[in-house]
Short mmCIF file of C-alpha atoms in Angstrom, two decimals:
data_model
loop_
_atom_site.label_atom_id
_atom_site.label_comp_id
_atom_site.label_asym_id
_atom_site.label_seq_id
_atom_site.Cartn_x
_atom_site.Cartn_y
_atom_site.Cartn_z
CA MET H 1 -0.02 -0.01 0.04
CA THR H 2 1.40 3.37 -1.12
CA ILE H 3 0.15 6.52 0.73
CA LEU H 4 0.49 9.84 -0.99
CA SER H 5 -0.17 13.13 0.61
CA ALA H 6 -1.46 16.31 -1.02
CA PRO H 7 1.52 18.71 -0.39
CA HIS H 8 -0.42 21.89 -0.88
CA LEU H 9 -2.68 21.26 2.09
CA TRP H 10 -1.95 21.32 5.83
CA PRO H 11 0.42 18.79 7.21
CA ALA H 12 -0.92 16.07 9.34
CA SER H 13 0.88 17.35 12.45
CA ARG H 14 -1.12 20.60 12.31
CA ALA H 15 -4.51 19.56 10.94
CA GLY H 16 -7.53 18.78 12.94
CA ALA H 17 -8.35 15.69 11.03
CA THR H 18 -7.08 13.42 8.25
CA LEU H 19 -9.18 12.69 5.25
CA THR H 20 -8.12 9.38 3.52
CA VAL H 21 -9.11 8.70 0.02
CA ASP H 22 -8.74 5.04 -1.09
CA LEU H 23 -7.76 5.27 -4.84
CA LYS H 24 -7.75 1.53 -5.08
CA ALA H 25 -11.37 1.44 -4.06
CA ILE H 26 -12.23 3.91 -6.64
CA ALA H 27 -10.65 1.78 -9.32
CA LYS H 28 -12.46 -1.30 -8.00
CA ASN H 29 -15.73 0.49 -8.28
CA TYR H 30 -15.11 1.65 -11.66
CA ARG H 31 -14.24 -1.92 -12.83
CA PHE H 32 -17.30 -3.19 -11.10
CA LEU H 33 -19.68 -0.71 -12.92
CA ARG H 34 -17.89 -1.14 -16.18
CA ASP H 35 -18.36 -5.03 -15.99
CA ARG H 36 -21.97 -4.59 -14.93
CA VAL H 37 -22.91 -2.59 -18.01
CA GLY H 38 -21.29 -5.08 -20.53
CA THR H 39 -20.95 -3.48 -24.08
CA SER H 40 -22.14 -0.04 -23.00
CA VAL H 41 -19.56 2.63 -22.60
CA CYS H 42 -18.78 3.39 -18.86
CA ALA H 43 -17.91 7.08 -18.54
CA ALA H 44 -16.78 8.71 -15.27
CA VAL H 45 -18.34 11.80 -13.74
CA VAL H 46 -15.55 13.94 -11.99
CA LYS H 47 -17.48 17.18 -11.55
CA ALA H 48 -17.13 19.20 -8.32
CA ASP H 49 -13.38 18.22 -8.03
CA ALA H 50 -14.41 14.47 -8.36
CA TYR H 51 -17.16 14.87 -5.75
CA GLY H 52 -14.77 16.80 -3.35
CA LEU H 53 -12.16 14.07 -3.41
CA GLY H 54 -9.64 15.65 -5.84
CA ALA H 55 -9.88 15.18 -9.65
CA GLU H 56 -6.14 15.60 -9.92
CA GLN H 57 -5.66 12.40 -8.02
CA VAL H 58 -8.79 10.66 -8.99
CA ALA H 59 -9.08 11.16 -12.92
CA PRO H 60 -5.73 9.52 -13.68
CA VAL H 61 -6.76 6.45 -11.68
CA LEU H 62 -9.92 6.15 -13.65
CA GLU H 63 -8.18 6.73 -16.97
CA ARG H 64 -5.72 3.85 -16.14
CA GLU H 65 -8.76 1.67 -15.59
CA GLY H 66 -10.03 2.44 -19.09
CA ALA H 67 -12.20 5.44 -18.70
CA LYS H 68 -12.07 7.47 -21.82
CA GLU H 69 -15.14 9.59 -21.39
CA PHE H 70 -15.23 12.08 -18.53
CA PHE H 71 -18.26 14.40 -17.48
CA VAL H 72 -17.97 17.62 -15.61
CA ALA H 73 -20.46 20.37 -14.96
CA HIS H 74 -18.73 23.69 -15.79
CA VAL H 75 -16.43 24.79 -18.59
CA ASP H 76 -13.67 25.65 -16.23
CA GLU H 77 -13.71 22.22 -14.61
CA GLY H 78 -13.24 20.79 -18.20
CA ILE H 79 -10.24 23.17 -18.71
CA ALA H 80 -8.68 22.04 -15.48
CA LEU H 81 -9.29 18.36 -16.17
CA ARG H 82 -7.81 18.73 -19.71
CA GLN H 83 -4.50 19.43 -17.99
CA ILE H 84 -4.69 16.11 -16.03
CA VAL H 85 -5.95 13.49 -18.45
CA SER H 86 -4.46 12.41 -21.83
CA PRO H 87 -5.30 14.38 -24.95
CA GLU H 88 -7.32 11.59 -26.58
CA THR H 89 -9.74 11.49 -23.56
CA ARG H 90 -13.16 13.08 -24.24
CA ILE H 91 -14.46 15.63 -21.75
CA THR H 92 -18.12 16.59 -21.77
CA VAL H 93 -19.52 19.67 -19.98
CA LEU H 94 -22.97 19.10 -18.77
CA HIS H 95 -23.93 22.83 -18.30
CA GLY H 96 -23.02 23.45 -21.93
CA PRO H 97 -21.31 26.47 -23.40
CA ARG H 98 -22.01 29.63 -21.37
CA PRO H 99 -22.27 32.75 -23.44
CA GLY H 100 -18.73 33.74 -24.17
CA ALA H 101 -17.22 30.40 -23.39
CA ALA H 102 -17.91 28.64 -26.68
CA ALA H 103 -14.49 29.44 -27.95
CA GLU H 104 -12.87 28.01 -24.81
CA CYS H 105 -14.80 24.81 -25.31
CA VAL H 106 -13.27 24.47 -28.82
CA TYR H 107 -9.79 25.54 -27.88
CA PHE H 108 -9.56 23.11 -24.97
CA GLY H 109 -11.33 20.25 -26.81
CA LEU H 110 -14.48 20.15 -24.67
CA ARG H 111 -17.71 18.64 -25.85
CA PRO H 112 -20.69 20.61 -24.52
CA VAL H 113 -24.13 19.38 -23.61
CA LEU H 114 -26.64 21.57 -25.34
CA ASN H 115 -29.61 21.91 -23.00
CA SER H 116 -31.79 24.46 -24.95
CA LEU H 117 -32.42 25.90 -28.32
CA GLU H 118 -30.37 28.98 -27.34
CA GLN H 119 -27.34 26.88 -26.64
CA ILE H 120 -27.87 25.05 -29.75
CA ASP H 121 -27.82 28.24 -31.71
CA LEU H 122 -24.72 29.38 -29.81
CA TRP H 123 -22.77 26.30 -30.80
CA LYS H 124 -24.01 26.43 -34.37
CA ARG H 125 -22.66 29.98 -34.69
CA GLU H 126 -19.32 28.90 -33.01
CA ALA H 127 -19.18 26.15 -35.73
CA ALA H 128 -19.81 28.76 -38.45
CA ARG H 129 -16.99 30.88 -37.07
CA GLU H 130 -14.62 27.86 -37.03
CA GLY H 131 -15.66 26.70 -40.52
CA ALA H 132 -16.05 23.10 -39.38
CA ALA H 133 -18.63 20.90 -37.76
CA LEU H 134 -18.39 20.83 -33.96
CA GLU H 135 -19.45 17.75 -31.91
CA ALA H 136 -22.03 18.17 -29.16
CA VAL H 137 -24.42 16.33 -26.87
CA ILE H 138 -28.07 17.32 -26.81
CA GLN H 139 -30.01 16.59 -23.60
CA LEU H 140 -33.71 15.89 -23.64
CA ASP H 141 -36.06 16.65 -20.74
CA SER H 142 -37.85 13.33 -20.32
CA GLY H 143 -39.70 14.37 -17.23
CA MET H 144 -37.34 15.97 -14.54
CA SER H 145 -37.95 19.50 -15.72
CA ARG H 146 -34.40 20.49 -14.94
CA PHE H 147 -32.18 20.39 -17.98
CA GLY H 148 -32.94 19.63 -21.53
CA LEU H 149 -35.21 20.25 -24.61
CA SER H 150 -38.85 20.01 -24.14
CA TRP H 151 -41.14 18.06 -26.50
CA ALA H 152 -41.89 21.30 -28.36
CA ASP H 153 -38.18 21.92 -28.85
CA VAL H 154 -37.67 18.42 -30.07
CA ARG H 155 -40.43 18.78 -32.69
CA LYS H 156 -39.05 22.09 -33.76
CA LEU H 157 -35.70 20.42 -34.49
CA SER H 158 -37.39 17.60 -36.24
CA ASP H 159 -39.28 20.02 -38.52
CA ASP H 160 -36.19 22.06 -39.30
CA GLN H 161 -32.99 20.15 -39.41
CA THR H 162 -31.04 23.16 -40.51
CA LEU H 163 -31.22 24.37 -36.86
CA LEU H 164 -28.49 21.63 -36.30
CA ASP H 165 -26.29 22.81 -39.22
CA GLY H 166 -22.63 22.56 -38.23
CA ILE H 167 -23.25 20.39 -35.19
CA SER H 168 -22.06 16.84 -35.21
CA LEU H 169 -24.30 14.96 -32.67
CA GLY H 170 -22.20 12.62 -30.68
CA LEU H 171 -24.69 11.66 -27.99
CA VAL H 172 -28.26 12.19 -26.94
CA MET H 173 -28.91 12.01 -23.20
CA SER H 174 -31.41 12.57 -20.46
CA HIS H 175 -31.45 12.07 -16.71
CA LEU H 176 -33.52 9.99 -14.27
CA ALA H 177 -35.35 11.70 -11.40
CA CYS H 178 -36.12 8.63 -9.34
CA ALA H 179 -33.42 6.09 -10.23
CA ASP H 180 -32.52 5.62 -6.44
CA ASP H 181 -36.17 4.20 -6.14
CA PRO H 182 -36.34 1.01 -8.28
CA ALA H 183 -40.09 0.62 -7.61
CA SER H 184 -40.93 4.14 -8.90
CA GLU H 185 -43.04 4.00 -12.02
CA ALA H 186 -41.36 7.30 -13.11
CA ASN H 187 -38.22 5.36 -14.24
CA GLN H 188 -40.18 3.47 -16.84
CA ILE H 189 -42.10 6.51 -17.91
CA GLN H 190 -38.95 8.46 -18.45
CA ARG H 191 -37.16 5.71 -20.24
CA GLN H 192 -40.01 5.47 -22.76
CA ARG H 193 -40.33 9.09 -23.16
CA PHE H 194 -36.69 9.45 -23.80
CA ARG H 195 -36.74 6.79 -26.46
CA ASP H 196 -39.84 8.34 -28.11
CA MET H 197 -38.22 11.93 -28.02
CA ALA H 198 -34.89 10.48 -29.28
CA ALA H 199 -36.62 8.95 -32.21
CA LEU H 200 -37.27 12.40 -33.60
CA MET H 201 -33.58 13.39 -33.41
CA PRO H 202 -30.68 12.47 -35.74
CA ALA H 203 -29.31 8.98 -35.08
CA ALA H 204 -26.83 9.04 -32.33
CA PRO H 205 -25.75 6.94 -29.22
CA LEU H 206 -28.08 7.24 -26.22
CA SER H 207 -27.46 7.81 -22.49
CA LEU H 208 -30.10 7.79 -19.78
CA SER H 209 -28.36 6.40 -16.70
CA ALA H 210 -26.11 7.87 -14.16
CA SER H 211 -25.05 5.93 -10.87
CA SER H 212 -28.40 4.55 -9.65
CA GLY H 213 -29.81 4.05 -13.02
CA ILE H 214 -27.09 1.44 -13.75
CA PHE H 215 -28.78 -0.82 -11.17
CA LEU H 216 -32.28 -0.67 -12.85
CA GLY H 217 -31.40 -3.22 -15.46
CA THR H 218 -29.93 -3.52 -18.87
CA GLU H 219 -32.78 -1.76 -20.61
CA TYR H 220 -31.48 1.51 -18.89
CA HIS H 221 -27.72 1.02 -19.82
CA MET H 222 -28.30 2.01 -23.56
CA ASP H 223 -24.99 3.09 -25.27
CA LEU H 224 -23.31 5.01 -22.52
CA VAL H 225 -23.72 5.31 -18.59
CA ARG H 226 -22.46 8.06 -16.52
CA PRO H 227 -21.56 6.92 -12.93
CA GLY H 228 -20.54 9.62 -10.49
CA ALA H 229 -21.49 8.96 -6.78
CA ALA H 230 -21.16 5.18 -7.31
CA LEU H 231 -17.51 5.53 -8.14
CA TYR H 232 -16.99 7.15 -4.72
CA GLY H 233 -18.77 4.46 -2.70
CA ILE H 234 -22.26 6.06 -2.34
CA ALA H 235 -24.99 3.48 -2.18
CA PRO H 236 -27.10 3.33 -5.47
CA ASN H 237 -30.29 2.89 -3.49
CA ALA H 238 -31.11 2.59 0.12
CA GLU H 239 -33.22 -0.55 -0.07
CA LEU H 240 -30.33 -3.07 -0.87
CA PRO H 241 -26.82 -3.77 0.46
CA ASN H 242 -24.30 -1.38 -1.05
CA PRO H 243 -22.13 -3.48 -3.56
CA LEU H 244 -19.53 -0.68 -3.87
CA GLN H 245 -16.29 -0.19 -2.03
CA GLN H 246 -16.14 2.47 0.60
CA VAL H 247 -13.69 5.28 -0.64
CA VAL H 248 -13.20 7.74 2.22
CA SER H 249 -12.43 7.74 5.94
CA LEU H 250 -12.18 10.77 8.27
CA HIS H 251 -10.13 10.55 11.47
CA ALA H 252 -10.49 13.34 13.79
CA ARG H 253 -8.26 14.65 16.56
CA VAL H 254 -9.39 15.06 20.14
CA LEU H 255 -8.41 18.55 21.34
CA GLN H 256 -9.55 18.31 25.01
CA LEU H 257 -11.01 15.77 27.61
CA ARG H 258 -13.28 17.03 30.40
CA ASP H 259 -15.62 15.63 33.04
CA VAL H 260 -19.18 16.88 32.93
CA GLU H 261 -21.34 16.59 35.96
CA VAL H 262 -25.17 16.41 36.48
CA GLY H 263 -26.36 20.11 36.06
CA ASP H 264 -23.59 20.95 33.61
CA ALA H 265 -24.39 21.53 29.90
CA VAL H 266 -22.47 21.13 26.61
CA GLY H 267 -22.27 23.38 23.58
CA TYR H 268 -24.08 26.32 22.04
CA GLY H 269 -27.61 26.73 23.45
CA LEU H 270 -26.67 24.31 26.37
CA THR H 271 -28.80 21.71 24.63
CA TYR H 272 -27.18 18.65 26.13
CA ARG H 273 -27.46 18.14 29.79
CA PRO H 274 -26.43 14.74 31.07
CA GLU H 275 -28.50 12.77 33.59
CA LYS H 276 -25.36 11.27 35.14
CA PRO H 277 -21.66 12.22 35.09
CA ARG H 278 -20.00 11.90 31.62
CA ARG H 279 -16.57 12.08 30.11
CA ILE H 280 -16.65 14.53 27.09
CA ALA H 281 -14.08 14.94 24.16
CA THR H 282 -13.95 18.06 22.12
CA VAL H 283 -13.00 17.15 18.59
CA ALA H 284 -11.33 19.51 15.98
CA VAL H 285 -14.07 18.99 13.21
CA GLY H 286 -17.03 21.40 12.76
CA TYR H 287 -19.42 22.54 10.02
CA ALA H 288 -16.76 24.75 8.58
CA ASP H 289 -15.09 21.41 7.66
CA GLY H 290 -18.23 20.03 6.02
CA PHE H 291 -19.48 18.17 9.09
CA SER H 292 -23.03 19.46 9.11
CA ARG H 293 -24.66 21.25 12.08
CA HIS H 294 -27.61 18.75 11.53
CA ASN H 295 -25.32 16.08 13.07
CA SER H 296 -25.92 17.82 16.35
CA GLY H 297 -27.06 15.21 18.87
CA THR H 298 -27.37 12.62 16.24
CA GLY H 299 -25.07 9.92 15.08
CA CYS H 300 -21.73 9.16 16.60
CA ALA H 301 -17.92 8.70 16.08
CA TRP H 302 -16.13 5.34 16.72
CA LEU H 303 -13.02 4.46 18.63
CA GLY H 304 -12.42 0.86 17.53
CA ASP H 305 -15.70 -0.96 18.47
CA ILE H 306 -16.93 1.70 20.92
CA ALA H 307 -19.57 4.10 19.71
CA LEU H 308 -19.10 7.70 20.75
CA PRO H 309 -22.39 9.68 20.62
CA ILE H 310 -22.28 13.24 19.31
CA VAL H 311 -23.62 15.51 21.99
CA GLY H 312 -24.75 19.07 21.88
CA ARG H 313 -24.51 21.29 18.88
CA VAL H 314 -21.76 20.94 16.21
CA SER H 315 -19.83 24.25 16.14
CA MET H 316 -18.01 25.84 13.44
CA ASP H 317 -14.70 24.25 14.27
CA SER H 318 -15.49 21.49 16.79
CA LEU H 319 -17.96 19.01 18.09
CA ALA H 320 -18.38 17.17 21.30
CA LEU H 321 -18.48 13.30 21.97
CA ASP H 322 -19.51 11.36 24.88
CA VAL H 323 -16.46 9.15 25.44
CA SER H 324 -17.63 7.76 28.85
CA ALA H 325 -17.58 4.21 27.49
CA VAL H 326 -13.84 4.25 26.70
CA PRO H 327 -11.42 3.06 29.31
CA GLU H 328 -9.53 5.91 30.79
CA SER H 329 -6.24 4.29 29.83
CA GLN H 330 -7.19 4.68 26.20
CA LEU H 331 -8.16 8.29 26.41
CA HIS H 332 -5.67 11.13 25.78
CA ALA H 333 -5.61 14.54 24.01
CA ASP H 334 -4.54 14.47 20.40
CA MET H 335 -5.78 10.90 19.92
CA TYR H 336 -7.89 10.14 16.74
CA VAL H 337 -11.45 8.96 16.52
CA ASP H 338 -13.38 7.88 13.42
CA LEU H 339 -16.08 10.24 12.01
CA ILE H 340 -16.22 8.28 8.83
CA GLY H 341 -14.80 4.73 8.76
CA PRO H 342 -15.41 0.98 8.75
CA ARG H 343 -18.31 1.30 11.18
CA ARG H 344 -19.92 4.51 9.90
CA ASN H 345 -19.80 5.20 6.18
CA VAL H 346 -20.66 8.42 4.20
CA ASP H 347 -24.29 7.21 3.72
CA ASP H 348 -24.67 6.67 7.58
CA VAL H 349 -23.43 10.26 8.20
CA ALA H 350 -25.76 11.62 5.66
CA ALA H 351 -28.66 9.74 7.15
CA SER H 352 -28.11 11.26 10.62
CA ALA H 353 -27.74 14.69 9.03
CA GLY H 354 -30.99 14.35 7.08
CA THR H 355 -29.20 14.51 3.69
CA ILE H 356 -27.64 12.40 1.14
CA GLY H 357 -24.05 11.04 0.69
CA TYR H 358 -23.37 13.26 -2.22
CA GLU H 359 -23.73 16.31 -0.06
CA ILE H 360 -21.41 14.89 2.60
CA LEU H 361 -18.68 14.07 -0.03
CA THR H 362 -18.86 17.38 -1.72
CA SER H 363 -18.82 19.26 1.56
CA LEU H 364 -15.71 17.89 3.01
CA GLY H 365 -13.57 20.79 3.75
CA GLY H 366 -10.08 22.12 2.82
CA ARG H 367 -8.68 22.13 6.34
CA TYR H 368 -8.07 18.37 6.52
CA TYR H 369 -4.81 16.71 5.86
CA ARG H 370 -5.46 14.59 2.83
CA GLU H 371 -3.81 11.35 2.14
CA TYR H 372 -4.39 9.11 -1.01
CA VAL H 373 -3.98 5.30 -0.75
CA GLU H 374 -2.91 3.47 -3.98
#
């Protein structure tokens, strides 16, 4: 096992916590997803700095595993990624070419997703300036009402093919709203609507599924899938055991230990008042580090096999744990406890905070010492 640190971040000796990213687990997750979709192309979504885990470290691992298609959200994410991956790798920008950014897409070899007639016209005019056809993806709104062309837009393109002059259509895509709920009828409705809409478009490969959609069945795989969260260990749905490898762990330092008696209180608002004497540890992670205030009074950290309940409110830079169950001989200032680890994964932390694993990963802060395991 090789451990690589991120040199531009705080050193371990001065950081309040260590965030460990298992690059081998990301590689295993990609291989698992790639094998599951068979002949369909398995792309990799590395938007939001690879879901907060570091695109500079993650993207080369995915490329070594065979990923040749990468998706980001913004043009500048694509520009940054272009410096990391090989020139032949294709980078697709989900938000498309912003006004004034079309030329940058061409220069850096980025393929935009065209989500509206306005973006189609923008890309068409850029192709005319270049004097050559430019490749793009067109997104269809199959029922989520977020991004993509409406039925009316699709019919307009079908009636007037010149609207796509200069555009080489490389992919037609949509996005499922309820893929994490396999029982939802919306999945089948969207799949059929997407096929019906795509039938009016010029022939091109089709893509409907991101992470959770991969697990709905082969009829959802089509020509290309776009896993993101699944690469980083997030469960594709909450009803079944997670088949993916866990990728991150978060080990936080104890700054101070104290005894709290009956009648004392802990934290802002004095919301936690013990019914018997307790041993309390103050830990150097708070909501400024991406550990949500919604974890106040819920969930726990772990020390080996011992659960350490979070008590009182999570502060900006710290939180409090009840460590009364730990033998005194094992307690000392500057020790580590696991906020994310083998007994409490990202989805568990998300559940206690009333959110989803995606938000936990992408919120993990910049004050951690980061190490990457290969």
